[in-house]
C-alpha cells in the first residue's frame, strides 16, 4: 500500500504541506479534508473584498480542488469535517457535511492544520442579526449582502487589532461611518502605546471614531434591524452592523480529544520539525505554538507567513528529507490602515517590560534585559526628490552590546522596506552596528544615501559610544533640569514644554555663556535631530547636555489623553 498523508484543513498550512509533499514524493497518496466550502482561499484578502478593492470574488480562490487534482494529484474533500483521531489505529473519523455520512480513513502521516477560530465577545445578544465575524468567504458574502440590503450608514468594529483595523478601513472607504471599540487603551497591541498614538490621530483625522478602554456589554435588537450596543462606559451606540474582530483561538478540539500535548497558551506543542508528541502526527499554522527567537518563549502567532513556512517544513519532515528545523518567529507583521502603514518586528517595549517583570519574580539574580530605544523621523527617500514623506521609526536594542530587539514603524511610504530589513537583521542576530554599516540600494526616488535603517544604526551606535547622551521625557526632573527648546521662535510660539527656554539651534553657540554648567541640560526639538546637533555643541564645551529622545512629537504621543 502507498504511504498515505492525510491533512486536516486546506488553507495556508495544509495546502502548503500538501503541494510540497507532492513535489517531494510522487508515490504518496495525499488527501486534504476541508470543513469549509473552499480550499486554499485568500483569507488575508477578505477585508479588501468587502471594501471592493478586490472586485471579483473568484480572485479570492487561490486554488480549486480540480487544480490540486490536475496539477498535483492531490485529492481535496470539501465540506468534510474531521471529527476524531484514533492514534492507536492511525485512523481519522470524517463527517461528510452534505450527506451527514460518517466514515474513517487510515493514515501513515497526519497533519493538523485546522487554523484558529474567530472569537466573539461572550455578551448578551451576540447571536442577534447584523453581528458578523470575518474568517471565511461565506462570512464576507453575508456581510456584503447585509451592507447592500440594509443601506448601512454606520458600522461598529469591535477589536482594534489588524483585522479590526483592516475592516474599519474598508467599511470607511465605502462611505460607511465607522466606530472602533477596543477594550485596551490602544489599537494594534503589537505596538507600544506612544506609537499607536500616531495611528489613533490618523484614524480620527479620517473621521473614524475610536472608543478606547471600552468594552461591549450587550447587544439589543433595535428598530428597523438596527443594533443597540451597550458599552462599559455606560453609554449606548446604535449601529447598522457590527464586525467582531476580537481575536482568534487555536482550533485544538481534535488535538485535545486525541490527547496530544498542548503548550502553555493552548496551542499544539510541536518540535522544530512541526512534529507533535505523536511521531505520526504533525501540526502547523495558527493551531501551533511557536518559539519567539528573541525571548525564547512559546507564543501564538496567527499569521500567514509562519503558517505557510511551517506547512512546507512539515512536508519535508514527513517525507524525511532532513530539513533544517523551524527557526521560530519574531512577530514581523504589517497592516495598512486608511492610507497609513504600520509594521513591526521583534519585541515591543511592552513585551520587554513584561519579560523583565516576570524574570524578576521568578529568578533571584537580575537577568533582566537592559535596553535603550530611539525614535527617528527620516524621509522615505531623498528629501529633494518629489514626493518625499517622513516615516516614524522606533528601534529598541540591548545595552551594552547593541543587539537589535525590535522595531516599529508608521508612515505612508517606505515602512515595509525598513521593517523587513531590520527583521532580517534580527534573524541574523544583528546589532545596531550592522544597521549602521549595512549596504542598501540607493537612488533618490527609492531611498537615501544614508537610509533610515543606516540612520537608526548610527544614532544607536552614537548612544552606545557615549557620543549622544540621551534622556526620556518620563525621566526629566523638571525642577532640577534646565530644558532648552532648540526649535525656531515660530515653532516655540505655537506650542512648547512649559518650563522650556527657547534657544534656536542657530544661536546656541552665541548663548553658550549664559547656560548653567552645574546643571543637567535637556534639549529637544520636534523630532530629536536638531537637538542632537545642539547636544554635540554643548558636550564639547563641557556641559552635561542630553537629547530628549523623540522630541516634541513624542512628548505629545506619551501625553495622549
Ligand atoms: P486557516 O487558514 O484558518 O485554515 C484552516 C482550515 O482548516 C480552515 O479552512 C478550516 O475550515 C479547516 N478546518 C478546521 N477544522 C477542521 C476539521 N476538523 N476538519 C476539516 N477542516 C477543518 N495573516 C497575515 O500574515 N497577513 C494578513 O494580512 C492577514 N490578514 C488576515 C485577514 C483575515 C480577515 C483573516 C481571517 C486572517 C488574516 N491573516 C493574515 C491570518 C492568516 O490568514 C492565518 O494566519 C493563516 O490563514 C493561518 O493558516 P492555517 O492554515 O493555520 O489556518
XYZ file of C-alpha atoms in Angstrom, residues 25 140 298 319 370:
5
model
C 7.112 12.286 -3.402
C -17.925 38.073 3.662
C 6.369 29.856 23.404
C 8.996 12.795 3.701
C 18.874 46.238 29.641
